[in-house]
């Protein structure tokens, strides 16, 4: 798994965007954890940085399911957790999307930009 931090399109939110996540797979075992609150710090067509107060040990491969909304566009992703960094009051996780979400992420970000441009004029 390659972490694509240097993708050309990466949008960082001024205020982290609310999200809900749950762990769906640890190693080869399917799990069904309860949903928990999180915040999307930044997003690209290939992944996102997620913040949550929940500690997810990365002793084996972990997959999560994340739901969020950007500019009133509902988005949901299955992703591999590729890194974790402890932060103040929680943890930042680097997520690598499973599947191609490029078009839906780009469309949501275009709508967000259009909305924010209209609101600032």
Short mmCIF file of N, CA and C in Angstrom, two decimals:
data_model
loop_
_atom_site.label_atom_id
_atom_site.label_comp_id
_atom_site.label_asym_id
_atom_site.label_seq_id
_atom_site.Cartn_x
_atom_site.Cartn_y
_atom_site.Cartn_z
N UNK A 1 0.83 -1.17 0.00
CA UNK A 1 0.00 0.00 0.00
C UNK A 1 0.88 1.25 0.00
N UNK A 2 0.64 2.14 -0.93
CA UNK A 2 1.41 3.36 -1.03
C UNK A 2 0.59 4.53 -0.51
N UNK A 3 1.14 5.31 0.37
CA UNK A 3 0.43 6.48 0.88
C UNK A 3 0.67 7.63 -0.09
N UNK A 4 -0.40 8.20 -0.60
CA UNK A 4 -0.31 9.21 -1.65
C UNK A 4 -0.48 10.62 -1.09
N UNK A 5 0.33 10.99 -0.16
CA UNK A 5 0.22 12.30 0.48
C UNK A 5 0.42 13.43 -0.52
N UNK A 6 1.13 13.18 -1.59
CA UNK A 6 1.47 14.24 -2.53
C UNK A 6 0.57 14.26 -3.75
N UNK A 7 -0.65 13.77 -3.62
CA UNK A 7 -1.60 13.87 -4.72
C UNK A 7 -1.80 15.34 -5.06
N UNK A 8 -2.08 15.62 -6.33
CA UNK A 8 -2.21 17.01 -6.75
C UNK A 8 -3.43 17.69 -6.15
N UNK A 9 -4.49 16.97 -5.91
CA UNK A 9 -5.69 17.56 -5.34
C UNK A 9 -5.88 17.05 -3.92
N UNK A 10 -5.66 17.91 -2.96
CA UNK A 10 -5.91 17.58 -1.55
C UNK A 10 -6.54 18.81 -0.93
N UNK A 11 -7.76 18.65 -0.43
CA UNK A 11 -8.48 19.78 0.14
C UNK A 11 -8.42 19.68 1.66
N UNK A 12 -7.90 20.72 2.29
CA UNK A 12 -7.86 20.81 3.75
C UNK A 12 -8.98 21.72 4.21
N UNK A 13 -9.81 21.22 5.11
CA UNK A 13 -10.93 21.99 5.61
C UNK A 13 -10.44 23.01 6.64
N UNK A 14 -11.00 24.24 6.57
CA UNK A 14 -10.67 25.25 7.59
C UNK A 14 -11.15 24.77 8.95
N UNK A 15 -12.36 24.26 8.99
CA UNK A 15 -12.92 23.61 10.18
C UNK A 15 -13.14 22.15 9.79
N UNK A 16 -12.61 21.19 10.55
CA UNK A 16 -12.81 19.78 10.18
C UNK A 16 -14.27 19.45 9.93
N UNK A 17 -14.50 18.62 8.94
CA UNK A 17 -15.84 18.25 8.49
C UNK A 17 -16.35 17.05 9.30
N UNK A 18 -17.55 17.11 9.88
CA UNK A 18 -18.07 16.00 10.68
C UNK A 18 -18.21 14.71 9.86
N UNK A 19 -17.97 13.60 10.51
CA UNK A 19 -18.09 12.28 9.88
C UNK A 19 -18.47 11.25 10.93
N UNK A 20 -18.86 10.09 10.45
CA UNK A 20 -19.13 8.94 11.30
C UNK A 20 -18.32 7.78 10.72
N UNK A 21 -17.71 6.99 11.60
CA UNK A 21 -16.93 5.85 11.11
C UNK A 21 -17.20 4.63 11.95
N UNK A 22 -16.87 3.47 11.38
CA UNK A 22 -16.86 2.24 12.17
C UNK A 22 -15.82 1.30 11.58
N UNK A 23 -15.28 0.47 12.44
CA UNK A 23 -14.29 -0.53 12.02
C UNK A 23 -15.06 -1.71 11.43
N UNK A 24 -14.65 -2.14 10.23
CA UNK A 24 -15.36 -3.25 9.59
C UNK A 24 -14.49 -4.49 9.39
N UNK A 25 -13.15 -4.33 9.51
CA UNK A 25 -12.28 -5.49 9.31
C UNK A 25 -10.97 -5.27 10.06
N UNK A 26 -10.53 -6.30 10.76
CA UNK A 26 -9.23 -6.29 11.44
C UNK A 26 -8.51 -7.55 10.99
N UNK A 27 -7.38 -7.37 10.31
CA UNK A 27 -6.70 -8.52 9.72
C UNK A 27 -7.60 -9.15 8.68
N UNK A 28 -7.86 -10.43 8.81
CA UNK A 28 -8.76 -11.13 7.88
C UNK A 28 -10.16 -11.30 8.46
N UNK A 29 -10.39 -10.77 9.65
CA UNK A 29 -11.66 -10.98 10.34
C UNK A 29 -12.61 -9.80 10.15
N UNK A 30 -13.81 -10.09 9.64
CA UNK A 30 -14.86 -9.07 9.52
C UNK A 30 -15.36 -8.74 10.93
N UNK A 31 -15.53 -7.48 11.22
CA UNK A 31 -16.08 -7.05 12.51
C UNK A 31 -17.18 -6.03 12.25
N UNK A 32 -18.01 -5.82 13.23
CA UNK A 32 -19.08 -4.84 13.11
C UNK A 32 -19.10 -3.99 14.36
N UNK A 33 -18.16 -3.04 14.42
CA UNK A 33 -18.08 -2.18 15.60
C UNK A 33 -19.23 -1.17 15.58
N UNK A 34 -19.46 -0.56 16.70
CA UNK A 34 -20.45 0.51 16.73
C UNK A 34 -19.86 1.74 16.03
N UNK A 35 -20.73 2.60 15.55
CA UNK A 35 -20.29 3.82 14.87
C UNK A 35 -19.81 4.84 15.89
N UNK A 36 -18.84 5.64 15.47
CA UNK A 36 -18.32 6.68 16.34
C UNK A 36 -18.13 7.97 15.58
N UNK A 37 -18.08 9.09 16.31
CA UNK A 37 -17.89 10.39 15.66
C UNK A 37 -16.44 10.59 15.24
N UNK A 38 -16.27 11.32 14.15
CA UNK A 38 -14.94 11.65 13.65
C UNK A 38 -15.03 12.97 12.90
N UNK A 39 -13.88 13.45 12.46
CA UNK A 39 -13.82 14.66 11.66
C UNK A 39 -12.85 14.46 10.52
N UNK A 40 -13.26 14.88 9.32
CA UNK A 40 -12.39 14.83 8.16
C UNK A 40 -11.54 16.10 8.18
N UNK A 41 -10.22 15.92 8.29
CA UNK A 41 -9.29 17.05 8.32
C UNK A 41 -8.95 17.48 6.91
N UNK A 42 -8.65 16.51 6.05
CA UNK A 42 -8.44 16.79 4.63
C UNK A 42 -8.86 15.58 3.82
N UNK A 43 -9.05 15.81 2.51
CA UNK A 43 -9.53 14.75 1.64
C UNK A 43 -8.94 14.93 0.25
N UNK A 44 -8.70 13.81 -0.41
CA UNK A 44 -8.25 13.78 -1.80
C UNK A 44 -9.04 12.67 -2.49
N UNK A 45 -8.94 12.56 -3.80
CA UNK A 45 -9.66 11.48 -4.48
C UNK A 45 -9.23 10.08 -4.04
N UNK A 46 -8.06 9.95 -3.42
CA UNK A 46 -7.57 8.64 -3.03
C UNK A 46 -7.62 8.33 -1.55
N UNK A 47 -7.92 9.34 -0.72
CA UNK A 47 -7.92 9.08 0.71
C UNK A 47 -8.24 10.31 1.52
N UNK A 48 -8.10 10.19 2.83
CA UNK A 48 -8.40 11.31 3.72
C UNK A 48 -7.61 11.19 5.01
N UNK A 49 -7.52 12.33 5.71
CA UNK A 49 -7.00 12.33 7.08
C UNK A 49 -8.21 12.49 7.98
N UNK A 50 -8.36 11.54 8.90
CA UNK A 50 -9.51 11.50 9.79
C UNK A 50 -9.03 11.72 11.22
N UNK A 51 -9.77 12.52 11.99
CA UNK A 51 -9.47 12.72 13.40
C UNK A 51 -10.60 12.13 14.23
N UNK A 52 -10.23 11.41 15.29
CA UNK A 52 -11.22 10.89 16.24
C UNK A 52 -10.54 10.70 17.59
N UNK A 53 -11.34 10.65 18.63
CA UNK A 53 -10.80 10.39 19.96
C UNK A 53 -10.59 8.89 20.19
N UNK A 54 -11.06 8.07 19.27
CA UNK A 54 -10.96 6.61 19.40
C UNK A 54 -9.57 6.15 18.96
N UNK A 55 -8.93 5.34 19.80
CA UNK A 55 -7.64 4.76 19.44
C UNK A 55 -7.86 3.43 18.73
N UNK A 56 -7.32 3.32 17.53
CA UNK A 56 -7.40 2.08 16.76
C UNK A 56 -6.00 1.50 16.68
N UNK A 57 -5.71 0.43 17.40
CA UNK A 57 -4.38 -0.17 17.32
C UNK A 57 -4.15 -0.74 15.92
N UNK A 58 -2.99 -0.47 15.35
CA UNK A 58 -2.69 -0.95 14.00
C UNK A 58 -1.74 -2.14 14.04
N UNK A 59 -2.06 -3.12 14.88
CA UNK A 59 -1.23 -4.32 14.96
C UNK A 59 -1.42 -5.20 13.74
N UNK A 60 -2.54 -5.05 13.04
CA UNK A 60 -2.78 -5.74 11.77
C UNK A 60 -3.57 -4.79 10.87
N UNK A 61 -3.79 -5.21 9.63
CA UNK A 61 -4.53 -4.35 8.70
C UNK A 61 -5.93 -4.07 9.23
N UNK A 62 -6.32 -2.80 9.19
CA UNK A 62 -7.63 -2.38 9.67
C UNK A 62 -8.35 -1.65 8.54
N UNK A 63 -9.62 -2.02 8.34
CA UNK A 63 -10.46 -1.31 7.38
C UNK A 63 -11.59 -0.63 8.13
N UNK A 64 -11.95 0.56 7.65
CA UNK A 64 -13.04 1.32 8.26
C UNK A 64 -14.04 1.73 7.18
N UNK A 65 -15.24 2.03 7.63
CA UNK A 65 -16.28 2.58 6.77
C UNK A 65 -16.55 3.98 7.29
N UNK A 66 -16.49 4.98 6.42
CA UNK A 66 -16.65 6.38 6.81
C UNK A 66 -17.78 7.01 6.01
N UNK A 67 -18.62 7.77 6.71
CA UNK A 67 -19.69 8.53 6.07
C UNK A 67 -19.52 10.00 6.44
N UNK A 68 -19.64 10.86 5.43
CA UNK A 68 -19.56 12.30 5.65
C UNK A 68 -20.40 13.00 4.59
N UNK A 69 -20.50 14.29 4.70
CA UNK A 69 -21.23 15.08 3.72
C UNK A 69 -20.42 16.33 3.42
N UNK A 70 -20.21 16.59 2.14
CA UNK A 70 -19.48 17.78 1.72
C UNK A 70 -20.40 18.57 0.79
N UNK A 71 -20.70 19.80 1.16
CA UNK A 71 -21.59 20.66 0.36
C UNK A 71 -22.90 19.96 0.04
N UNK A 72 -23.46 19.31 1.04
CA UNK A 72 -24.74 18.59 0.93
C UNK A 72 -24.67 17.39 -0.02
N UNK A 73 -23.47 16.90 -0.29
CA UNK A 73 -23.28 15.67 -1.07
C UNK A 73 -22.87 14.59 -0.08
N UNK A 74 -23.72 13.57 0.07
CA UNK A 74 -23.40 12.47 0.99
C UNK A 74 -22.36 11.56 0.36
N UNK A 75 -21.31 11.28 1.12
CA UNK A 75 -20.22 10.43 0.66
C UNK A 75 -20.00 9.30 1.65
N UNK A 76 -19.67 8.12 1.15
CA UNK A 76 -19.32 7.00 2.02
C UNK A 76 -18.17 6.24 1.37
N UNK A 77 -17.24 5.81 2.22
CA UNK A 77 -16.02 5.17 1.75
C UNK A 77 -15.67 3.97 2.62
N UNK A 78 -15.13 2.95 2.00
CA UNK A 78 -14.42 1.90 2.71
C UNK A 78 -12.94 2.20 2.50
N UNK A 79 -12.15 2.12 3.56
CA UNK A 79 -10.75 2.52 3.45
C UNK A 79 -9.86 1.69 4.36
N UNK A 80 -8.61 1.56 3.94
CA UNK A 80 -7.57 0.96 4.77
C UNK A 80 -6.95 2.06 5.63
N UNK A 81 -6.71 1.76 6.89
CA UNK A 81 -5.99 2.69 7.76
C UNK A 81 -4.51 2.44 7.51
N UNK A 82 -3.79 3.46 7.01
CA UNK A 82 -2.40 3.25 6.64
C UNK A 82 -1.40 3.86 7.62
N UNK A 83 -1.86 4.80 8.44
CA UNK A 83 -0.98 5.35 9.48
C UNK A 83 -1.82 5.97 10.58
N UNK A 84 -1.20 6.13 11.73
CA UNK A 84 -1.84 6.78 12.87
C UNK A 84 -0.82 7.71 13.52
N UNK A 85 -1.29 8.86 13.97
CA UNK A 85 -0.44 9.81 14.67
C UNK A 85 -1.24 10.37 15.84
N UNK A 86 -0.67 10.26 17.03
CA UNK A 86 -1.37 10.80 18.19
C UNK A 86 -1.41 12.32 18.10
N UNK A 87 -2.56 12.87 18.45
CA UNK A 87 -2.76 14.32 18.42
C UNK A 87 -3.33 14.75 19.76
N UNK A 88 -3.46 16.04 19.95
CA UNK A 88 -4.07 16.53 21.17
C UNK A 88 -5.52 16.08 21.20
N UNK A 89 -5.94 15.45 22.24
CA UNK A 89 -7.31 14.98 22.45
C UNK A 89 -7.76 13.93 21.45
N UNK A 90 -6.83 13.20 20.84
CA UNK A 90 -7.26 12.14 19.93
C UNK A 90 -6.16 11.65 19.02
N UNK A 91 -6.57 11.19 17.85
CA UNK A 91 -5.65 10.56 16.90
C UNK A 91 -6.01 10.99 15.48
N UNK A 92 -4.97 11.19 14.68
CA UNK A 92 -5.15 11.39 13.25
C UNK A 92 -4.85 10.06 12.56
N UNK A 93 -5.69 9.71 11.59
CA UNK A 93 -5.51 8.48 10.82
C UNK A 93 -5.44 8.81 9.34
N UNK A 94 -4.48 8.21 8.67
CA UNK A 94 -4.40 8.32 7.22
C UNK A 94 -5.18 7.16 6.62
N UNK A 95 -6.15 7.47 5.77
CA UNK A 95 -6.99 6.45 5.16
C UNK A 95 -6.75 6.41 3.66
N UNK A 96 -6.66 5.21 3.13
CA UNK A 96 -6.49 4.97 1.70
C UNK A 96 -7.77 4.32 1.20
N UNK A 97 -8.55 5.03 0.37
CA UNK A 97 -9.83 4.51 -0.09
C UNK A 97 -9.67 3.21 -0.86
N UNK A 98 -10.62 2.31 -0.66
CA UNK A 98 -10.69 1.07 -1.43
C UNK A 98 -11.71 1.33 -2.54
N UNK A 99 -11.30 1.18 -3.77
CA UNK A 99 -12.18 1.49 -4.90
C UNK A 99 -11.91 2.90 -5.41
N UNK A 100 -12.55 3.23 -6.51
CA UNK A 100 -12.33 4.51 -7.17
C UNK A 100 -13.42 5.50 -6.75
N UNK A 101 -13.01 6.51 -6.02
CA UNK A 101 -13.94 7.54 -5.55
C UNK A 101 -13.58 8.91 -6.12
N UNK A 102 -12.71 8.92 -7.12
CA UNK A 102 -12.20 10.18 -7.65
C UNK A 102 -13.32 11.10 -8.10
N UNK A 103 -14.23 10.60 -8.93
CA UNK A 103 -15.26 11.45 -9.49
C UNK A 103 -16.17 12.05 -8.41
N UNK A 104 -16.61 11.22 -7.46
CA UNK A 104 -17.52 11.74 -6.44
C UNK A 104 -16.84 12.74 -5.51
N UNK A 105 -15.57 12.53 -5.18
CA UNK A 105 -14.85 13.48 -4.33
C UNK A 105 -14.65 14.80 -5.07
N UNK A 106 -14.20 14.72 -6.32
CA UNK A 106 -13.97 15.93 -7.11
C UNK A 106 -15.27 16.72 -7.28
N UNK A 107 -16.37 16.03 -7.58
CA UNK A 107 -17.65 16.72 -7.75
C UNK A 107 -18.09 17.41 -6.45
N UNK A 108 -17.93 16.73 -5.33
CA UNK A 108 -18.31 17.33 -4.04
C UNK A 108 -17.44 18.56 -3.74
N UNK A 109 -16.14 18.47 -4.03
CA UNK A 109 -15.26 19.60 -3.77
C UNK A 109 -15.55 20.77 -4.70
N UNK A 110 -15.91 20.48 -5.95
CA UNK A 110 -16.30 21.55 -6.88
C UNK A 110 -17.55 22.25 -6.37
N UNK A 111 -18.50 21.47 -5.89
CA UNK A 111 -19.73 22.06 -5.35
C UNK A 111 -19.43 22.90 -4.11
N UNK A 112 -18.54 22.41 -3.26
CA UNK A 112 -18.14 23.16 -2.06
C UNK A 112 -17.49 24.49 -2.46
N UNK A 113 -16.61 24.44 -3.43
CA UNK A 113 -15.93 25.66 -3.88
C UNK A 113 -16.93 26.65 -4.46
N UNK A 114 -17.85 26.14 -5.28
CA UNK A 114 -18.87 27.00 -5.88
C UNK A 114 -19.73 27.64 -4.79
N UNK A 115 -20.13 26.85 -3.81
CA UNK A 115 -20.96 27.35 -2.71
C UNK A 115 -20.21 28.40 -1.91
N UNK A 116 -18.94 28.14 -1.59
CA UNK A 116 -18.18 29.10 -0.79
C UNK A 116 -17.88 30.37 -1.59
N UNK A 117 -17.70 30.26 -2.90
CA UNK A 117 -17.47 31.43 -3.75
C UNK A 117 -18.73 32.28 -3.80
N UNK A 118 -19.89 31.63 -3.94
CA UNK A 118 -21.16 32.37 -3.98
C UNK A 118 -21.43 33.07 -2.66
N UNK A 119 -21.08 32.43 -1.56
CA UNK A 119 -21.33 33.02 -0.24
C UNK A 119 -20.40 34.18 0.07
N UNK A 120 -19.23 34.22 -0.58
CA UNK A 120 -18.27 35.28 -0.29
C UNK A 120 -18.46 36.50 -1.18
N UNK A 121 -19.33 36.41 -2.18
CA UNK A 121 -19.54 37.57 -3.06
C UNK A 121 -20.77 38.34 -2.70
#
